[in-house]
Each structure stands twice: as C-alpha cells, then as structure tokens.
Coordinates of C-alpha atoms and ligand atoms in Angstrom, one line a residue:
X1 CA -70.0 -350.4 135.4
X2 CA -72.9 -351.7 137.4
X3 CA -72.7 -353.9 140.6
X4 CA -73.6 -357.6 140.6
X5 CA -77.1 -358.5 141.6
X6 CA -77.8 -358.1 145.3
X7 CA -80.9 -358.1 147.6
X8 CA -81.5 -354.8 149.2
X9 CA -82.6 -354.6 152.8
X10 CA -83.9 -351.5 154.4
X11 CA -84.4 -352.1 158.1
X12 CA -86.4 -349.5 160.1
X13 CA -84.8 -350.4 163.5
X14 CA -81.5 -351.4 165.0
X15 CA -82.9 -354.8 165.9
X16 CA -84.1 -355.4 162.4
X17 CA -80.7 -354.4 161.0
X18 CA -78.8 -356.7 163.4
X19 CA -81.2 -359.6 162.6
X20 CA -80.5 -359.2 158.9
X21 CA -76.8 -359.2 159.6
X22 CA -77.1 -362.3 161.7
X23 CA -79.1 -364.2 159.0
X24 CA -76.9 -363.2 156.0
X25 CA -73.5 -363.0 157.8
X26 CA -70.6 -363.2 155.3
X27 CA -72.9 -362.7 152.4
X28 CA -74.1 -359.3 153.7
X29 CA -72.5 -355.8 153.8
X30 CA -73.7 -352.7 155.7
X31 CA -74.5 -349.8 153.4
X32 CA -74.1 -346.4 155.1
X33 CA -73.1 -343.4 152.9
X34 CA -72.1 -345.7 150.1
X35 CA -69.1 -343.5 149.2
X36 CA -66.6 -346.4 149.5
X37 CA -68.9 -349.4 149.2
X38 CA -70.7 -348.5 146.0
X39 CA -67.6 -347.7 143.9
X40 CA -66.1 -351.1 145.0
X41 CA -69.4 -352.9 144.0
X42 CA -69.6 -350.9 140.7
X43 CA -66.1 -351.7 139.8
X44 CA -66.7 -355.3 140.8
X45 CA -63.9 -355.2 143.3
X46 CA -66.3 -356.8 145.8
X47 CA -69.6 -358.6 145.5
X48 CA -72.2 -359.3 148.2
X49 CA -75.6 -361.1 147.9
X50 CA -77.2 -358.8 150.5
X51 CA -76.8 -355.1 151.3
X52 CA -78.2 -353.9 154.6
X53 CA -78.9 -350.2 154.2
X54 CA -78.8 -348.6 157.7
X55 CA -80.0 -345.1 156.6
X56 CA -83.5 -345.5 157.9
X57 CA -82.6 -346.6 161.5
X58 CA -83.8 -343.2 162.9
X59 CA -82.8 -339.6 163.4
X60 CA -81.2 -340.4 166.8
X61 CA -78.3 -342.1 165.0
X62 CA -77.6 -339.1 162.8
X63 CA -76.6 -336.5 165.4
X64 CA -73.4 -336.2 167.5
X65 CA -73.9 -335.6 171.2
X66 CA -71.5 -333.4 173.2
X67 CA -71.9 -334.7 176.7
X68 CA -70.2 -333.6 179.9
X69 CA -67.7 -336.5 179.9
X70 CA -67.9 -337.9 176.3
X71 CA -68.5 -336.9 172.8
X72 CA -70.4 -339.5 170.8
X73 CA -70.8 -340.0 167.1
X74 CA -73.4 -342.6 166.2
X75 CA -73.3 -344.5 162.9
X76 CA -75.4 -342.2 160.7
X77 CA -73.6 -338.9 161.4
X78 CA -72.4 -337.6 158.1
X79 CA -68.8 -336.3 157.8
X80 CA -70.1 -332.9 156.8
X81 CA -72.3 -332.6 159.8
X82 CA -69.4 -332.7 162.2
X83 CA -67.1 -330.7 159.9
X84 CA -69.7 -327.8 160.1
X85 CA -70.4 -328.2 163.8
X86 CA -69.1 -325.2 165.8
X87 CA -69.0 -327.3 169.0
X88 CA -66.9 -329.9 167.3
X89 CA -64.5 -327.2 166.0
X90 CA -64.2 -325.9 169.5
X91 CA -63.8 -329.2 171.3
X92 CA -62.2 -331.5 168.7
X93 CA -60.4 -329.2 166.2
X94 CA -58.2 -332.1 165.1
X95 CA -61.3 -333.8 163.8
X96 CA -62.7 -330.8 162.0
X97 CA -59.3 -330.1 160.4
X98 CA -59.1 -333.7 159.2
X99 CA -62.6 -333.8 157.9
X100 CA -62.1 -330.8 155.7
X101 CA -59.4 -332.8 153.9
X102 CA -61.4 -336.0 153.4
X103 CA -62.3 -336.3 149.7
X104 CA -64.8 -333.5 148.4
X105 CA -67.8 -331.8 150.0
X106 CA -70.2 -333.9 148.0
X107 CA -68.7 -337.1 149.3
X108 CA -68.6 -335.8 152.9
X109 CA -72.3 -334.9 152.6
X110 CA -73.1 -338.6 152.2
X111 CA -70.1 -340.3 153.8
X112 CA -70.4 -341.2 157.5
X113 CA -67.7 -341.0 160.1
X114 CA -68.4 -344.5 161.3
X115 CA -68.4 -345.7 157.6
X116 CA -64.9 -344.3 157.1
X117 CA -63.7 -346.0 160.3
X118 CA -65.4 -349.3 159.4
X119 CA -63.9 -349.2 155.9
X120 CA -60.4 -348.7 157.5
X121 CA -58.5 -347.4 154.5
X122 CA -54.9 -347.1 155.6
X123 CA -54.7 -343.7 153.9
X124 CA -57.9 -342.3 155.4
X125 CA -57.7 -339.4 157.8
X126 CA -60.3 -340.4 160.4
X127 CA -58.7 -343.6 161.8
X128 CA -55.6 -341.8 162.8
X129 CA -57.6 -338.9 164.3
X130 CA -59.8 -341.2 166.4
X131 CA -56.7 -343.1 167.5
X132 CA -55.1 -340.0 169.0
X133 CA -58.4 -338.9 170.5
X134 CA -58.4 -342.2 172.5
X135 CA -61.7 -343.3 171.0
X136 CA -63.9 -346.2 172.1
X137 CA -65.7 -348.1 169.4
X138 CA -69.1 -349.5 170.3
X139 CA -70.0 -352.6 168.3
X140 CA -73.4 -354.2 168.3
X141 CA -74.8 -357.5 167.1
X142 CA -77.7 -359.8 168.0
X143 CA -75.3 -361.3 170.4
X144 CA -74.9 -358.1 172.4
X145 CA -72.8 -354.9 172.6
X146 CA -69.0 -354.7 173.1
X147 CA -66.6 -351.8 173.3
X148 CA -63.0 -351.8 171.9
X149 CA -60.3 -349.2 171.8
X150 CA -58.7 -348.0 168.5
X151 CA -55.7 -350.2 168.8
X152 CA -57.9 -353.3 168.9
X153 CA -60.4 -352.0 166.3
X154 CA -58.0 -351.5 163.3
X155 CA -56.3 -354.8 162.4
X156 CA -55.0 -354.4 158.8
X157 CA -55.6 -352.8 155.4
X158 CA -59.4 -352.5 155.1
X159 CA -59.8 -354.9 158.0
X160 CA -61.2 -354.2 161.5
X161 CA -62.3 -356.4 164.4
X162 CA -65.9 -356.1 163.2
X163 CA -67.4 -359.6 162.6
X164 CA -69.8 -360.1 159.6
X165 CA -72.9 -359.9 161.9
X166 CA -71.7 -356.8 163.7
X167 CA -72.4 -353.1 163.2
X168 CA -70.3 -350.2 164.4
X169 CA -73.0 -348.5 166.4
X170 CA -71.0 -345.4 167.5
X171 CA -67.6 -344.0 168.3
X172 CA -67.0 -341.9 171.3
X173 CA -64.1 -339.9 172.7
X174 CA -63.5 -338.3 176.1
X175 CA -64.5 -334.6 176.3
X176 CA -61.1 -333.0 176.1
X177 CA -59.7 -331.0 179.0
X178 CA -59.2 -327.2 178.4
X179 CA -55.4 -327.6 178.2
X180 CA -55.6 -330.0 175.2
X181 CA -54.4 -328.7 171.8
X182 CA -54.4 -330.7 168.6
X183 CA -53.6 -330.6 164.9
X184 CA -54.0 -332.6 161.7
X185 CA -51.6 -332.1 158.8
X186 CA -51.4 -334.0 155.5
X187 CA -50.1 -333.8 152.0
X188 CA -52.0 -334.9 148.9
X189 CA -51.0 -334.3 145.4
X190 CA -54.4 -332.8 144.5
X191 CA -57.0 -331.4 146.8
X192 CA -59.5 -334.1 147.7
X193 CA -57.2 -337.0 146.8
X194 CA -56.2 -339.5 149.4
X195 CA -53.1 -338.2 151.2
X196 CA -49.6 -339.5 150.6
X197 CA -49.3 -339.3 154.4
X198 CA -51.0 -337.5 157.2
X199 CA -50.4 -336.9 160.9
X200 CA -52.8 -336.3 163.8
X201 CA -51.4 -335.0 167.1
X202 CA -52.9 -334.2 170.5
X203 CA -51.0 -332.6 173.4
X204 CA -52.0 -331.6 176.9
X205 CA -49.9 -328.8 178.3
X206 CA -49.5 -327.6 181.9
X207 CA -49.4 -324.0 183.1
X208 CA -45.6 -323.8 182.6
X209 CA -46.0 -324.8 178.9
X210 CA -44.7 -328.4 179.5
X211 CA -46.4 -331.2 177.6
X212 CA -47.9 -333.7 180.0
X213 CA -49.5 -336.0 177.5
X214 CA -48.8 -336.5 173.8
X215 CA -50.4 -338.8 171.2
X216 CA -49.3 -338.8 167.6
X217 CA -50.5 -341.1 164.8
X218 CA -49.6 -341.2 161.1
X219 CA -51.9 -342.2 158.3
X220 CA -50.9 -343.7 154.9
X221 CA -47.6 -345.2 156.1
X222 CA -48.8 -348.5 157.6
X223 CA -51.7 -350.9 157.3
X224 CA -53.4 -349.3 160.3
X225 CA -53.1 -345.9 162.1
X226 CA -49.4 -345.9 163.2
X227 CA -48.8 -344.4 166.7
X228 CA -45.4 -342.6 166.7
X229 CA -44.5 -343.6 170.3
X230 CA -40.9 -342.4 170.0
X231 CA -42.1 -338.9 169.1
X232 CA -44.6 -339.0 171.9
X233 CA -41.8 -339.9 174.4
X234 CA -39.6 -337.1 173.1
X235 CA -42.4 -334.5 173.4
X236 CA -43.8 -335.6 176.8
X237 CA -42.1 -333.6 179.5
X238 CA -40.7 -331.0 177.0
X239 CA -41.8 -327.5 175.9
X240 CA -42.8 -327.2 172.3
X241 CA -40.1 -325.2 170.6
X242 CA -37.9 -325.2 167.6
X243 CA -35.0 -327.0 169.4
X244 CA -37.2 -330.1 169.5
X245 CA -38.1 -330.2 165.8
X246 CA -34.9 -332.0 164.4
X247 CA -35.2 -334.8 167.0
X248 CA -38.9 -335.1 166.5
X249 CA -38.5 -335.2 162.7
X250 CA -35.8 -337.9 162.9
X251 CA -37.8 -340.0 165.4
X252 CA -40.8 -339.9 163.2
X253 CA -38.9 -340.9 160.1
X254 CA -37.2 -343.7 162.0
X255 CA -40.4 -345.1 163.3
X256 CA -42.2 -345.6 160.0
X257 CA -41.6 -348.2 157.4
X258 CA -44.0 -347.3 154.5
X259 CA -44.3 -349.1 151.2
X260 CA -43.8 -347.2 147.9
X261 CA -46.3 -347.2 145.1
X262 CA -46.9 -345.2 141.8
X263 CA -47.9 -342.1 143.9
X264 CA -44.7 -341.9 146.1
X265 CA -41.7 -343.9 147.1
X266 CA -41.2 -345.4 150.5
X267 CA -38.4 -342.9 151.2
X268 CA -40.6 -339.9 150.2
X269 CA -43.4 -341.1 152.5
X270 CA -41.1 -341.5 155.5
X271 CA -39.5 -338.0 154.9
X272 CA -42.9 -336.5 154.5
X273 CA -44.1 -338.1 157.8
X274 CA -41.2 -336.4 159.6
X275 CA -42.1 -333.0 158.1
X276 CA -45.8 -333.4 158.8
X277 CA -45.1 -334.3 162.5
X278 CA -43.0 -331.2 162.8
X279 CA -45.8 -329.0 161.2
X280 CA -48.5 -330.5 163.4
X281 CA -46.5 -329.8 166.6
X282 CA -45.6 -326.3 165.4
X283 CA -49.3 -325.7 164.8
X284 CA -50.1 -326.9 168.3
X285 CA -47.5 -324.6 169.7
X286 CA -49.1 -321.7 167.7
X287 CA -52.5 -322.6 169.1
X288 CA -51.1 -322.7 172.6
X289 CA -49.5 -319.3 172.3
X290 CA -52.7 -317.9 170.8
X291 CA -54.7 -319.2 173.8
X292 CA -52.3 -317.3 176.2
X293 CA -52.1 -314.1 174.2
Ligands
FAD301 C1 -63.6 -339.9 145.0 C2 -63.5 -340.3 146.4 C3 -62.5 -339.8 147.2 C4 -62.3 -340.1 148.5 N1 -61.3 -339.5 149.2 C5 -61.2 -339.9 150.5 C6 -60.1 -339.3 151.3 O1 -59.4 -338.5 150.9 N2 -60.0 -339.7 152.6 C7 -60.9 -340.6 153.2 O2 -60.8 -340.9 154.3 N3 -61.9 -341.1 152.5 C8 -62.1 -340.8 151.2 N4 -63.1 -341.4 150.5 C9 -64.0 -342.3 151.1 C10 -65.1 -341.6 151.9 O3 -64.6 -340.9 153.0 C11 -66.2 -342.6 152.4 O4 -67.3 -341.8 152.7 C12 -65.9 -343.3 153.6 O5 -64.7 -344.1 153.5 C13 -67.0 -344.4 153.9 O6 -68.1 -343.9 154.5 P1 -69.5 -344.3 154.0 O7 -70.5 -343.9 155.0 O8 -69.7 -343.8 152.6 O9 -69.5 -345.9 154.0 P2 -69.9 -347.0 153.0 O10 -69.3 -346.7 151.6 O11 -71.4 -347.1 153.0 O12 -69.3 -348.3 153.6 C14 -67.8 -348.4 153.6 C15 -67.5 -349.8 154.3 O13 -67.8 -349.7 155.7 C16 -68.8 -350.6 156.1 N5 -69.7 -349.9 157.0 C17 -70.2 -348.6 156.9 N6 -70.8 -348.2 158.0 C18 -70.7 -349.3 158.9 C19 -71.2 -349.5 160.2 N7 -71.8 -348.5 160.9 N8 -70.9 -350.7 160.8 C20 -70.2 -351.7 160.1 N9 -69.8 -351.5 158.8 C21 -70.0 -350.3 158.3 C22 -69.5 -351.0 154.8 O14 -70.1 -352.3 154.9 C23 -68.4 -351.0 153.8 O15 -67.6 -352.1 153.9 C24 -63.3 -341.0 149.1 C25 -64.3 -341.5 148.4 C26 -64.4 -341.2 147.0 C27 -65.6 -341.8 146.2

C-alpha cells in the first residue's frame, strides 16, 4: 500500500525543523530513518499532513561523541554506526549487544537510535538499555530545550513525553566507571523479529567482587521499560554467584505482569523474563571474571 497524501518538508537547520514543527504541531511527524514511521504510513495505521524530514540537519547530528564525562548520541546517529563503533563496544557493551539484536542490518543502516527511543515500542531493545544506562533525553522545540530522565520520557505504548512541536535532539549517558559491567539478553522466535522479552542489566562491582550498584530493566513485558527493582535490591550488596540465581529469577517473575498475545502467553513471558535476568547476570559475572583473569 501507499501512504496518504502528505506535504514533505526538508529543513536544512535545527531552527527550520523546529519552526516547521511549531507551525504544523499535531498534523506533523518527524521523519528520521523511516523504519517504523513509513511502514505505519504505508499500512495506513497512521496519517499525517506534514512530514518533517530531519536527515539534512547536518553531519554534526550523525556522530556519537565519547566525552570525558558523558557519551552523547544526537538524533541522526544510525543504529549501525554505534553497533560498529569499537569505542561503544568498549564503553557501552550493553548497547552494542542490544543493537545487534534490533531487526536486520538493512534496517539498522537507516534506523536511528533516537528514532527508536522516540517511537517507544514496548518490545524494542533500546528503551530498556538507555533506562539502565541512566540516560538523559534532551528535547528541543522553538520554546527552548529541556532534559528528562528515562523514567519521565517513556509514558506508555508508543507514547513519550515529547510534545507535537518537540524533537528528541540527543540522548546522553554518563561515561561508565571502569568497574561497570553490563549485559543484554533477549529471546525472539526468529532472528530479527521483535523479542518476546528482553533484559538489560548494568552492575558496578567493588574490588571484593560485591555489587555496589545494579540496574535491571525488562523489555516486552510492560508498556514502558520495566525496572526490576526487587532484582536490583537482591543483587546490590551481594556477590554474583549461582546461589543468587533462584531468588533473582523468582523476583523477576514476580515483578512483571505481562499480557499474552498470539506470540506468547503472559505466563511464558514472565517465566522468560526470569530466565533472561539470570542469563544477563551470569554473563556479567563471566565478564567480571574475565577482567580479573
Ligand atoms: C521489519 C522490521 C523489524 C524491526 N524489528 C525491530 C526490533 O526487533 N527491535 C526494535 O527495537 N526495532 C525494530 N524495528 C524498528 C526499527 O528499529 C526502527 O528503525 C526504529 O524503531 C525507528 O527509528 P527510525 O530512525 O527509523 O525512526 P522513524 O521511523 O523515522 O520514526 C519513528 C517514530 O519516531 C519519531 N521520531 C523519530 N526521530 C525522532 C526525533 N529525533 N524526535 C522526535 N521524534 C522522532 C517519528 O516521528 C516516528 O513517530 C523494526 C523495523 C522493521 C521495519
């Protein structure tokens, strides 16, 4: 199918893009990589009078920066760009691991990281990853710039705190300390499909091997990235070892209340979440041991 008629705007600067969004508001949609928006328009699941294509805003919005205190990903950074970055693999392995499981390479070549976050699909990998990385979302409009944390950015299925005249300008995360270890685990029926469930985990570990900070979030089991705070509480102050796995698995299962659909029952998704949490933490333990070998 083809999309309904729309007027195409191709601003050459951020100010122009924000001005277009201010003028057309609810009738406009930002077009980034088009990997979610265009199928929705083509299937007539959505219709907008105006598309504001941000792809010509400038090369400065297409490269991540790895600063001394923060790592920043502006709105035109393609998913593949970060997936292939050695610096990202070294500093943010949880992001690299998750990106490799987003759709297919062709889609990641076009799809942007900010586009996936703004789209806010509950089954998408990146919202849960950016949640555990303690991300800050920088949002711009003609009215100014504001910053929000992940828990205020993701509101519901496909719904964020972005207003119709706003653009997600960039997402940034603190540069991780050297004692941070992370993992992303998911299960999808076929490679490249959206996952039935996924888990992102980040732990900081002291010299004695005790976890000092733990953040865990599940994807695909709630309308937004679901922080597993009971798992975090169990793991914080403990050493990562097999004695912990049964409690961790039970806590994860108890803290999710997914819905079932044609792909998997609610019970299957909650059991899967428990298994994935265990696998992610075991992976972190393996990385910790490897770093000390
Ligand atoms: C076959 C297929 C399989 C897929 N599988 C997966 C998967 O397994 N996991 C997964 O996570 N994703 C998957 N996707 C989606 C893919 O990752 C998209 O690339 C991503 O969700 C959207 O990024 P985009 O840059 O293409 O955004 P677009 O499609 O251009 O935009 C998506 C939405 O976000 C808005 N938007 C985009 N950028 C901004 C911005 N900077 N500011 C404000 N609003 C903005 C748009 O207006 C639109 O509403 C799949 C897509 C396809 C076609």
